[in-house]
Each structure stands twice: as C-alpha cells, then as structure tokens.
C-alpha cells in the first residue's frame, strides 16, 4: 500500500493561486474497464493518456490527489530541451543513434507547442531560455552548445552572450556569459497540466482524483484497485515519480525524492522588469546545483534553487531561497515575497530515467532528476509507443542498469546528499 494514502489538495503555490480552472474530477467508484490504466495525473501520466487517446485507446487515469499535484504543478515552469542521461545513452549505443537522440532532445518542446495550439491551452507559454556562466569553466560548455547548434543547423534563434551582454539583458553582474536559445522557454506548468487533462477527457479519457491506488493485481489483465473501486486494464502505466510507492519489489530504491523550493515576489514595476529581464526569458545557471528563475505573466520573479537531497525540508523556504535571489539581485531587497512552496523531484543515481516493464504489461517511467517538463512529454509518447508495440526508444532507456542503494530510502537520500556536497564544493571552485 502506498505511503501517501491521505488525499491532499494542492500546495500553497503561486501556480495553485493563479490556476485557470480548479479540477474536480470524481473519486473512483465501482468497477471500470479500459485498454490502459495510468496511475498518476502529473505530466507523465496525462501526456501518456492524451497520446494514447489520440491513437484510439480507451484510457483511465487514477490520481491520488489532484491533477498536477506533485512536481508537475509546482516546478520552475522552464521548458528545457533534453532528457537527463541522453549523453550516456549515446555513448553506450554509438554514433548510429546520434541524430535520433538529437531529435528526441527537442521532441518535448514540439509536443508542448503543438498541444498548446491544438487544444487552446492558456498556460503563458513564452520562448527564450538562458544558461548563465558563473566561472570560466562554464564558458567552455557554452561554446559546446553553440557548436552543437551549428552542427545540426538548428532552425531556431540562438545566441552566445558575453559578460556585458549578459549583464545588460539580465540586470546583474553575477554572470560572465550566457547562451540563449529561443526554442526553449517557460510556462505556467499547472495550467498546462490541467489543460492537457481537459483535452484528454474531451477525447474520452476517464480521470479520477482523490483516489490513492492500494494495489495492482497480477495477470494478463490487471486490476488497479482503490479503496472505493477498481479499473481493469490490459496495460498499466505507473507515473507517480517521486511520490510513487507501488511495486516496491521492482522499484524500491531506484528513485530518491529530493526537495525543490521556489519563492515568488510581488508583481514587479515595469521599470524593474525592463532592467532585469526585458526579453522575458527563463534563466538557469550552469552550476551542478543550479539556481533558476523567470518572470510570471503578472511579472513576479519566481526564483528557485538549492535543491535539498537530505530528505528534510527547510524550516522556512523564504529564508532558504531569498539570500540566493538577493545575491543575484540585491536591488530587490525591499520586494515583498508573496508565495513560498516546495515539493519532491525524483532523482536517479545515474541520471537516466528509470524506465521499464514489470511482468509484461506494467510500464513505469520515473526519475527525471529535475528535467521534467520536456522529458515527461517525451516519455509520455515513448510509453504510448511501447504499449502499441514500438519499443525502439523505450528499450534505449529500459536497457540501462540502475544501482539500488541497499537499505532504507532515508539511507539512500543521505548517500545522495553526500554526493551532492561534493558537487556544491566543485561549484565554488
């Protein structure tokens, strides 16, 4: 039985406060049947369900809390290309798949843009994302990015910024350079997730909320049970990510939850906005332990960072994050903080998402290591492909060894925290 059995509403985030529509899908009651049952209504679950529905499958989505309740509705809202671990996969399989992996990096961007337009989803989608250099070693990464774009004749605008251009575009002297591309960008993640869920229901998907799954039976046809009902399905997709506790025999100690935290300022005056982010781009530094930020549609600065791998939340999120924001923007020292929130992201030791199949017809995908908005949409398509019998991309991820840390999840988190301490020290050098 999953540990998170108590049904919960959304956290007190800026996103929950500014949502276009609050979901109120019914709890699961009685028996139902579907081709596929998806457990979890975050980005992975909803993206998978919508893709399957577009292909003619009957789908049920069973959510323990609310659509987008976890990281999908709480994250930094940055739409960034790629999936963590792609480079390792490329090295393992050789140059023959390099073009496919490059295309796959950008597939999530394509899916999000296509769905926002196709289904009229209002989620404040903007283009433009800057990776910023804090030390000379980061500049070589920026050069590699530019070379990669040149090599692949990247069709969207991208630029390398020197120290002066970065300072003028971001209103801070904290950085020594930057790389910006205009296919990545930012959005309101909870509104995107809820909008995709609405599109899925319009295509016949049954979504239930406040229905924690208590177990999944074995067999050619699975029964996904809750306290008040069940769904019988030919295939099941587990999409709970950091909050999933199902199938512990197969999945325990593969993914470890890490705390991620964000603060949101009051709406900033236009003269301040013009100074710190006139192009309205998302920003993330190139440290191993990153800080990231962007402007909301109503011009709040949403600032996150200092991911916590210990398993313990800070006593005050504002006290934890605000000094980091003021280090970059000391001119905002008198700005009011209106929201502070956090949540869990799924961390995998080798940074390749944990993807696989249990006894033939239970599929799982989890552990995006902080690269979720794009990667979840890519994985939703890969899960749908696999259920339909096309396993090429699925197998690239499933065919990877994931080291399990023996013992409790707490012990695993402490080992990861020690590892991340090493990276924090590297960031300071």
Tab-separated table of C-alpha atoms in Angstrom:
chain	number	residue	atom	x	y	z
A	1	UNK	CA	0.000	0.000	0.000
A	2	UNK	CA	1.461	3.427	-0.914
A	3	UNK	CA	2.692	5.602	1.952
A	4	UNK	CA	0.889	8.657	0.585
A	5	UNK	CA	-2.591	7.314	1.264
A	6	UNK	CA	-4.018	10.532	2.684
A	7	UNK	CA	-5.711	12.560	-0.034
A	8	UNK	CA	-4.401	16.117	-0.350
A	9	UNK	CA	-5.205	19.351	-2.148
A	10	UNK	CA	-2.624	21.481	-3.952
A	11	UNK	CA	0.221	23.119	-2.079
A	12	UNK	CA	0.014	26.875	-1.467
A	13	UNK	CA	1.972	27.864	-4.575
A	14	UNK	CA	1.645	30.817	-6.907
A	15	UNK	CA	0.518	28.337	-9.548
A	16	UNK	CA	-2.353	26.998	-7.457
A	17	UNK	CA	-3.393	30.563	-6.639
A	18	UNK	CA	-3.425	31.604	-10.320
A	19	UNK	CA	-4.835	28.465	-11.911
A	20	UNK	CA	-7.292	28.932	-14.786
A	21	UNK	CA	-9.628	26.235	-13.554
A	22	UNK	CA	-9.604	24.061	-10.452
A	23	UNK	CA	-10.104	20.397	-11.248
A	24	UNK	CA	-12.842	18.460	-9.501
A	25	UNK	CA	-12.880	15.048	-11.113
A	26	UNK	CA	-14.826	12.445	-9.106
A	27	UNK	CA	-13.217	9.787	-6.961
A	28	UNK	CA	-13.164	6.271	-8.377
A	29	UNK	CA	-16.349	4.393	-7.533
A	30	UNK	CA	-17.240	0.870	-8.614
A	31	UNK	CA	-15.710	-1.185	-11.379
A	32	UNK	CA	-14.477	0.129	-14.722
A	33	UNK	CA	-12.620	-1.204	-17.736
A	34	UNK	CA	-10.075	0.371	-20.108
A	35	UNK	CA	-7.365	-0.607	-22.537
A	36	UNK	CA	-4.803	1.213	-20.374
A	37	UNK	CA	-4.901	2.449	-16.780
A	38	UNK	CA	-2.461	5.232	-15.916
A	39	UNK	CA	-1.599	5.754	-12.252
A	40	UNK	CA	-0.718	9.387	-11.623
A	41	UNK	CA	-2.066	12.569	-13.199
A	42	UNK	CA	1.096	14.598	-13.474
A	43	UNK	CA	2.796	15.391	-16.765
A	44	UNK	CA	3.940	11.824	-17.452
A	45	UNK	CA	0.526	10.338	-16.762
A	46	UNK	CA	-1.508	12.981	-18.554
A	47	UNK	CA	0.885	13.147	-21.534
A	48	UNK	CA	0.744	9.356	-21.868
A	49	UNK	CA	-3.041	9.283	-21.553
A	50	UNK	CA	-3.580	12.033	-24.103
A	51	UNK	CA	-1.194	10.437	-26.600
A	52	UNK	CA	-2.936	7.077	-26.208
A	53	UNK	CA	-6.373	8.673	-26.571
A	54	UNK	CA	-5.255	10.440	-29.738
A	55	UNK	CA	-4.331	6.984	-31.066
A	56	UNK	CA	-7.705	5.466	-30.269
A	57	UNK	CA	-7.112	3.698	-26.943
A	58	UNK	CA	-9.573	3.793	-24.074
A	59	UNK	CA	-7.737	5.162	-21.036
A	60	UNK	CA	-8.415	5.691	-17.340
A	61	UNK	CA	-6.191	7.903	-15.170
A	62	UNK	CA	-6.227	7.317	-11.411
A	63	UNK	CA	-4.800	10.145	-9.293
A	64	UNK	CA	-4.259	10.022	-5.531
A	65	UNK	CA	-4.714	13.779	-5.094
A	66	UNK	CA	-5.336	16.357	-7.846
A	67	UNK	CA	-4.212	16.696	-11.453
A	68	UNK	CA	-0.708	18.204	-11.365
A	69	UNK	CA	-0.493	17.844	-7.576
A	70	UNK	CA	3.195	16.857	-7.478
A	71	UNK	CA	6.216	18.297	-9.242
A	72	UNK	CA	4.248	18.802	-12.465
A	73	UNK	CA	2.226	21.572	-10.841
A	74	UNK	CA	4.955	23.047	-8.631
A	75	UNK	CA	8.120	23.263	-10.740
A	76	UNK	CA	10.021	26.238	-12.089
A	77	UNK	CA	7.985	26.252	-15.290
A	78	UNK	CA	11.069	26.061	-17.507
A	79	UNK	CA	10.630	24.210	-20.796
A	80	UNK	CA	14.182	22.995	-21.444
A	81	UNK	CA	15.209	20.568	-24.168
A	82	UNK	CA	16.516	17.106	-23.437
A	83	UNK	CA	16.310	14.242	-21.011
A	84	UNK	CA	18.963	13.700	-18.369
A	85	UNK	CA	21.209	10.807	-19.299
A	86	UNK	CA	20.972	11.139	-23.089
A	87	UNK	CA	24.730	11.583	-23.388
A	88	UNK	CA	25.337	8.308	-21.523
A	89	UNK	CA	22.850	6.530	-23.769
A	90	UNK	CA	24.591	7.959	-26.828
A	91	UNK	CA	27.993	6.726	-25.653
A	92	UNK	CA	26.595	3.266	-24.976
A	93	UNK	CA	24.919	2.834	-28.358
A	94	UNK	CA	27.315	4.730	-30.585
A	95	UNK	CA	27.148	7.342	-33.326
A	96	UNK	CA	24.450	5.477	-35.235
A	97	UNK	CA	21.717	6.882	-33.000
A	98	UNK	CA	23.138	10.391	-32.538
A	99	UNK	CA	20.701	12.049	-34.954
A	100	UNK	CA	17.752	10.293	-33.346
A	101	UNK	CA	18.870	11.388	-29.874
A	102	UNK	CA	19.279	14.976	-31.086
A	103	UNK	CA	15.746	14.963	-32.479
A	104	UNK	CA	14.485	13.355	-29.278
A	105	UNK	CA	16.008	16.160	-27.206
A	106	UNK	CA	13.585	18.592	-28.769
A	107	UNK	CA	10.527	16.373	-29.054
A	108	UNK	CA	9.053	17.561	-25.765
A	109	UNK	CA	9.203	21.178	-26.935
A	110	UNK	CA	7.366	20.182	-30.110
A	111	UNK	CA	4.665	18.289	-28.216
A	112	UNK	CA	4.024	21.153	-25.801
A	113	UNK	CA	3.853	23.790	-28.539
A	114	UNK	CA	1.600	21.585	-30.679
A	115	UNK	CA	-0.804	20.874	-27.821
A	116	UNK	CA	-0.984	24.441	-26.602
A	117	UNK	CA	-2.041	25.460	-30.102
A	118	UNK	CA	-4.226	22.448	-30.915
A	119	UNK	CA	-6.212	22.448	-27.684
A	120	UNK	CA	-6.140	26.176	-26.935
A	121	UNK	CA	-4.341	25.730	-23.594
A	122	UNK	CA	-3.767	29.025	-21.803
A	123	UNK	CA	-0.501	28.477	-19.920
A	124	UNK	CA	1.519	31.669	-20.615
A	125	UNK	CA	3.925	29.850	-22.963
A	126	UNK	CA	6.917	32.057	-23.817
A	127	UNK	CA	10.088	31.312	-25.784
A	128	UNK	CA	13.615	32.102	-24.632
A	129	UNK	CA	15.905	30.348	-22.155
A	130	UNK	CA	19.367	31.442	-20.983
A	131	UNK	CA	22.033	29.261	-19.419
A	132	UNK	CA	24.395	31.501	-17.477
A	133	UNK	CA	28.099	31.102	-16.714
A	134	UNK	CA	29.391	31.857	-13.233
A	135	UNK	CA	33.020	30.801	-13.800
A	136	UNK	CA	35.389	30.281	-16.741
A	137	UNK	CA	34.782	26.512	-16.868
A	138	UNK	CA	31.152	27.229	-17.761
A	139	UNK	CA	32.188	29.175	-20.850
A	140	UNK	CA	33.509	26.016	-22.493
A	141	UNK	CA	30.072	24.445	-22.035
A	142	UNK	CA	28.520	27.440	-23.768
A	143	UNK	CA	30.930	27.039	-26.670
A	144	UNK	CA	29.956	23.360	-26.960
A	145	UNK	CA	26.255	24.296	-27.033
A	146	UNK	CA	26.830	26.755	-29.850
A	147	UNK	CA	28.901	24.213	-31.817
A	148	UNK	CA	26.143	21.636	-31.382
A	149	UNK	CA	23.542	24.059	-32.710
A	150	UNK	CA	25.745	24.932	-35.688
A	151	UNK	CA	26.433	21.265	-36.417
A	152	UNK	CA	22.733	20.408	-36.531
A	153	UNK	CA	21.651	23.556	-38.420
A	154	UNK	CA	19.334	24.396	-35.538
A	155	UNK	CA	16.350	26.195	-37.099
A	156	UNK	CA	15.552	28.496	-34.166
A	157	UNK	CA	17.339	31.601	-32.986
A	158	UNK	CA	20.239	31.183	-30.533
A	159	UNK	CA	22.998	33.472	-29.296
A	160	UNK	CA	26.152	33.474	-27.201
A	161	UNK	CA	26.254	36.408	-24.790
A	162	UNK	CA	29.484	37.847	-23.425
A	163	UNK	CA	29.759	39.318	-19.935
A	164	UNK	CA	28.496	42.767	-20.939
A	165	UNK	CA	25.550	41.469	-22.976
A	166	UNK	CA	24.538	39.111	-20.173
A	167	UNK	CA	24.687	41.939	-17.644
A	168	UNK	CA	22.617	44.236	-19.843
A	169	UNK	CA	19.993	41.561	-20.590
A	170	UNK	CA	19.651	40.236	-17.041
A	171	UNK	CA	20.389	43.309	-14.942
A	172	UNK	CA	23.083	41.652	-12.817
A	173	UNK	CA	26.871	41.439	-12.759
A	174	UNK	CA	26.775	37.915	-11.317
A	175	UNK	CA	27.444	36.175	-14.653
A	176	UNK	CA	30.379	36.161	-17.051
A	177	UNK	CA	28.434	34.932	-20.073
A	178	UNK	CA	25.344	33.170	-21.292
A	179	UNK	CA	23.809	31.044	-24.008
A	180	UNK	CA	20.237	31.704	-25.078
A	181	UNK	CA	18.024	29.705	-27.390
A	182	UNK	CA	14.502	30.565	-28.409
A	183	UNK	CA	13.004	27.091	-28.732
A	184	UNK	CA	13.233	26.506	-25.004
A	185	UNK	CA	11.215	28.814	-22.804
A	186	UNK	CA	8.828	28.908	-19.872
A	187	UNK	CA	5.180	28.474	-18.945
A	188	UNK	CA	2.628	28.036	-16.140
A	189	UNK	CA	3.064	24.287	-15.508
A	190	UNK	CA	-0.131	23.645	-13.549
A	191	UNK	CA	-2.259	25.344	-16.192
A	192	UNK	CA	-0.524	23.251	-18.865
A	193	UNK	CA	-1.147	20.008	-16.984
A	194	UNK	CA	-4.783	20.832	-16.282
A	195	UNK	CA	-5.269	21.971	-19.884
A	196	UNK	CA	-3.879	18.706	-21.218
A	197	UNK	CA	-6.095	16.783	-18.796
A	198	UNK	CA	-9.131	18.633	-20.136
A	199	UNK	CA	-8.049	17.791	-23.697
A	200	UNK	CA	-7.692	14.135	-22.674
A	201	UNK	CA	-11.202	13.979	-21.211
A	202	UNK	CA	-12.556	15.526	-24.406
A	203	UNK	CA	-11.043	12.531	-26.200
A	204	UNK	CA	-12.720	10.085	-23.860
A	205	UNK	CA	-10.156	9.615	-21.092
A	206	UNK	CA	-11.699	8.936	-17.674
A	207	UNK	CA	-9.819	10.854	-14.946
A	208	UNK	CA	-10.468	10.258	-11.267
A	209	UNK	CA	-8.953	12.261	-8.411
A	210	UNK	CA	-8.599	11.751	-4.652
A	211	UNK	CA	-8.262	8.015	-5.315
A	212	UNK	CA	-4.990	6.546	-3.979
A	213	UNK	CA	-4.196	3.182	-5.506
A	214	UNK	CA	-3.983	0.415	-2.906
A	215	UNK	CA	-2.733	-2.366	-5.147
A	216	UNK	CA	-2.362	-3.838	-8.622
A	217	UNK	CA	-3.255	-7.471	-9.264
A	218	UNK	CA	-1.176	-9.787	-11.410
A	219	UNK	CA	-2.259	-11.367	-14.666
A	220	UNK	CA	-2.778	-10.738	-18.366
A	221	UNK	CA	-5.433	-8.218	-17.427
A	222	UNK	CA	-4.538	-6.075	-14.431
A	223	UNK	CA	-6.862	-4.757	-11.767
A	224	UNK	CA	-5.864	-1.355	-10.344
A	225	UNK	CA	-7.669	-1.062	-7.026
A	226	UNK	CA	-8.509	1.859	-4.737
A	227	UNK	CA	-10.497	1.887	-1.505
A	228	UNK	CA	-13.715	2.581	-3.402
A	229	UNK	CA	-13.347	0.982	-6.829
A	230	UNK	CA	-11.146	-0.588	-9.448
A	231	UNK	CA	-10.096	-0.368	-13.094
A	232	UNK	CA	-9.405	-3.488	-15.143
A	233	UNK	CA	-6.934	-2.876	-17.976
A	234	UNK	CA	-4.726	-4.706	-20.455
A	235	UNK	CA	-1.785	-2.473	-19.532
A	236	UNK	CA	-0.878	-0.201	-16.633
A	237	UNK	CA	1.454	2.819	-16.638
A	238	UNK	CA	2.959	3.887	-13.307
A	239	UNK	CA	3.570	7.628	-13.458
A	240	UNK	CA	3.926	8.636	-9.822
A	241	UNK	CA	7.596	9.696	-9.998
A	242	UNK	CA	8.951	10.857	-6.602
A	243	UNK	CA	5.653	10.083	-4.854
A	244	UNK	CA	5.151	6.550	-6.152
A	245	UNK	CA	5.290	3.623	-3.703
A	246	UNK	CA	3.743	0.938	-5.892
A	247	UNK	CA	5.510	-2.266	-6.976
A	248	UNK	CA	8.206	-1.966	-4.264
A	249	UNK	CA	9.758	-5.328	-5.155
A	250	UNK	CA	10.757	-3.924	-8.538
A	251	UNK	CA	11.014	-0.169	-7.966
A	252	UNK	CA	12.140	0.486	-4.398
A	253	UNK	CA	15.408	2.410	-4.048
A	254	UNK	CA	15.596	3.259	-7.747
A	255	UNK	CA	14.366	6.841	-7.354
A	256	UNK	CA	15.016	9.103	-4.384
A	257	UNK	CA	12.933	12.189	-3.590
A	258	UNK	CA	14.805	15.484	-3.345
A	259	UNK	CA	13.293	18.727	-2.138
A	260	UNK	CA	12.977	21.610	-4.586
A	261	UNK	CA	11.839	25.077	-3.481
A	262	UNK	CA	10.636	28.325	-5.047
A	263	UNK	CA	9.651	31.794	-3.889
A	264	UNK	CA	7.546	34.319	-5.800
A	265	UNK	CA	7.805	38.067	-5.328
A	266	UNK	CA	5.035	40.578	-5.550
A	267	UNK	CA	4.426	41.854	-9.126
A	268	UNK	CA	7.426	43.980	-10.083
A	269	UNK	CA	7.167	47.502	-11.518
A	270	UNK	CA	7.719	47.764	-15.258
A	271	UNK	CA	10.934	49.755	-14.844
A	272	UNK	CA	12.389	46.919	-12.728
A	273	UNK	CA	11.262	44.290	-15.245
A	274	UNK	CA	12.889	46.250	-18.071
A	275	UNK	CA	16.116	46.266	-16.096
A	276	UNK	CA	16.342	42.615	-15.016
A	277	UNK	CA	14.669	40.716	-17.861
A	278	UNK	CA	13.484	42.834	-20.800
A	279	UNK	CA	13.152	39.804	-23.137
A	280	UNK	CA	11.148	37.775	-20.587
A	281	UNK	CA	13.413	34.732	-20.792
A	282	UNK	CA	13.856	31.869	-18.344
A	283	UNK	CA	17.255	31.663	-16.664
A	284	UNK	CA	19.254	28.807	-15.168
A	285	UNK	CA	22.920	28.849	-14.162
A	286	UNK	CA	25.409	26.169	-15.180
A	287	UNK	CA	26.330	25.001	-11.690
A	288	UNK	CA	25.820	21.362	-10.765
A	289	UNK	CA	23.433	22.544	-8.024
A	290	UNK	CA	21.503	25.119	-10.002
A	291	UNK	CA	19.567	28.298	-9.335
A	292	UNK	CA	16.813	29.144	-11.817
A	293	UNK	CA	14.263	31.898	-12.252
A	294	UNK	CA	11.807	33.569	-14.583
A	295	UNK	CA	9.018	36.123	-14.646
A	296	UNK	CA	5.397	35.080	-14.330
A	297	UNK	CA	2.707	36.502	-16.594
A	298	UNK	CA	1.931	39.154	-13.968
A	299	UNK	CA	5.669	39.989	-13.642
A	300	UNK	CA	6.525	38.308	-10.385
A	301	UNK	CA	10.040	36.950	-10.114
A	302	UNK	CA	9.794	33.198	-9.482
A	303	UNK	CA	13.143	32.122	-8.044
A	304	UNK	CA	14.167	28.561	-7.169
A	305	UNK	CA	17.299	26.652	-6.358
A	306	UNK	CA	19.438	24.939	-3.714
A	307	UNK	CA	17.808	21.546	-4.196
A	308	UNK	CA	17.818	19.628	-0.908
A	309	UNK	CA	18.887	15.981	-1.152
A	310	UNK	CA	18.805	15.141	2.557
A	311	UNK	CA	15.095	14.297	2.677
A	312	UNK	CA	14.422	17.114	5.158
A	313	UNK	CA	12.563	20.306	4.225
A	314	UNK	CA	13.894	23.687	5.414
A	315	UNK	CA	12.073	25.302	8.312
A	316	UNK	CA	11.482	28.386	6.133
A	317	UNK	CA	11.561	28.212	2.350
A	318	UNK	CA	11.784	32.001	2.123
A	319	UNK	CA	14.825	32.075	4.435
A	320	UNK	CA	16.366	29.256	2.407
A	321	UNK	CA	15.913	30.786	-1.066
A	322	UNK	CA	15.757	34.574	-0.574
A	323	UNK	CA	19.502	35.026	0.129
A	324	UNK	CA	20.264	33.249	-3.136
A	325	UNK	CA	17.942	35.586	-5.034
A	326	UNK	CA	19.442	38.671	-3.377
A	327	UNK	CA	22.949	37.521	-4.266
A	328	UNK	CA	21.931	37.841	-7.923
A	329	UNK	CA	19.550	40.789	-7.493
A	330	UNK	CA	20.467	42.824	-4.401
A	331	UNK	CA	18.289	45.629	-5.794
A	332	UNK	CA	15.224	43.540	-4.880
A	333	UNK	CA	15.970	43.547	-1.131
A	334	UNK	CA	12.802	45.508	-0.330
A	335	UNK	CA	10.498	43.493	-2.580
A	336	UNK	CA	7.740	41.542	-0.828
A	337	UNK	CA	7.679	37.745	-1.098
A	338	UNK	CA	4.083	36.633	-1.677
A	339	UNK	CA	4.480	32.869	-2.096
A	340	UNK	CA	6.875	30.157	-0.999
A	341	UNK	CA	6.466	26.460	-1.744
A	342	UNK	CA	8.289	23.236	-2.379
A	343	UNK	CA	7.882	19.639	-3.414
A	344	UNK	CA	9.734	16.489	-4.348
A	345	UNK	CA	11.528	15.654	-7.570
A	346	UNK	CA	12.721	12.137	-8.435
A	347	UNK	CA	16.496	11.676	-8.501
A	348	UNK	CA	18.168	8.653	-10.120
A	349	UNK	CA	21.817	7.946	-9.315
A	350	UNK	CA	22.971	7.618	-12.934
A	351	UNK	CA	20.650	10.454	-14.045
A	352	UNK	CA	18.956	8.241	-16.675
A	353	UNK	CA	15.198	7.986	-16.042
A	354	UNK	CA	14.161	4.623	-14.613
A	355	UNK	CA	12.108	3.081	-17.413
A	356	UNK	CA	10.917	-0.490	-17.739
A	357	UNK	CA	8.240	-3.143	-17.751
A	358	UNK	CA	7.084	-5.449	-14.953
A	359	UNK	CA	5.741	-8.879	-15.913
A	360	UNK	CA	4.971	-7.778	-19.438
A	361	UNK	CA	2.177	-5.254	-19.015
A	362	UNK	CA	3.004	-2.829	-16.184
A	363	UNK	CA	5.119	0.009	-17.546
A	364	UNK	CA	6.914	2.597	-15.451
A	365	UNK	CA	8.838	5.791	-16.047
A	366	UNK	CA	10.200	7.944	-13.259
A	367	UNK	CA	13.225	9.896	-12.092
A	368	UNK	CA	13.777	12.901	-14.356
A	369	UNK	CA	16.332	14.425	-11.976
A	370	UNK	CA	14.892	17.925	-12.311
A	371	UNK	CA	14.417	17.991	-16.104
A	372	UNK	CA	10.728	17.298	-16.048
A	373	UNK	CA	8.540	19.486	-18.269
A	374	UNK	CA	10.141	18.498	-21.552
A	375	UNK	CA	11.203	14.985	-20.535
A	376	UNK	CA	7.783	13.954	-19.248
A	377	UNK	CA	6.168	14.773	-22.578
A	378	UNK	CA	8.843	12.851	-24.445
A	379	UNK	CA	8.323	9.903	-22.139
A	380	UNK	CA	4.549	10.080	-22.496
A	381	UNK	CA	5.000	9.461	-26.204
A	382	UNK	CA	7.582	6.724	-25.624
A	383	UNK	CA	5.232	4.956	-23.179
A	384	UNK	CA	2.398	5.141	-25.704
A	385	UNK	CA	4.708	3.786	-28.432
A	386	UNK	CA	5.729	0.870	-26.218
A	387	UNK	CA	2.139	-0.048	-25.383
A	388	UNK	CA	1.438	-0.037	-29.110
A	389	UNK	CA	4.352	-2.401	-29.722
A	390	UNK	CA	7.025	0.064	-30.924
A	391	UNK	CA	9.856	-0.441	-28.441
A	392	UNK	CA	12.928	1.090	-30.082
A	393	UNK	CA	13.058	4.262	-27.964
A	394	UNK	CA	11.634	2.574	-24.895
A	395	UNK	CA	14.413	-0.020	-24.996
A	396	UNK	CA	17.130	2.645	-25.190
A	397	UNK	CA	16.096	3.776	-21.716
A	398	UNK	CA	14.997	0.411	-20.312
A	399	UNK	CA	18.321	-1.188	-21.244
A	400	UNK	CA	20.295	0.562	-18.512
A	401	UNK	CA	21.480	-0.726	-15.177
A	402	UNK	CA	20.258	1.275	-12.188
A	403	UNK	CA	22.181	0.806	-8.981
A	404	UNK	CA	19.955	0.322	-5.960
A	405	UNK	CA	21.252	1.650	-2.661
A	406	UNK	CA	20.615	-1.117	-0.141
A	407	UNK	CA	18.679	-0.300	3.000
A	408	UNK	CA	16.095	2.403	3.587
A	409	UNK	CA	15.152	5.346	1.425
A	410	UNK	CA	16.483	7.577	4.209
A	411	UNK	CA	19.933	5.997	3.854
A	412	UNK	CA	19.767	6.445	0.096
A	413	UNK	CA	18.974	10.129	0.464
A	414	UNK	CA	21.917	10.621	2.847
A	415	UNK	CA	24.299	9.000	0.357
A	416	UNK	CA	22.966	11.233	-2.424
A	417	UNK	CA	23.290	14.269	-0.128
A	418	UNK	CA	26.950	13.422	0.429
A	419	UNK	CA	27.476	13.133	-3.303
A	420	UNK	CA	25.803	16.476	-3.932
A	421	UNK	CA	28.002	18.083	-1.258
A	422	UNK	CA	30.928	17.188	-3.493
A	423	UNK	CA	29.257	18.966	-6.424
A	424	UNK	CA	28.477	22.013	-4.287
A	425	UNK	CA	32.157	22.243	-3.438
A	426	UNK	CA	33.008	21.952	-7.141
A	427	UNK	CA	30.572	24.785	-7.902
A	428	UNK	CA	32.504	27.049	-5.539
A	429	UNK	CA	35.876	26.373	-7.156
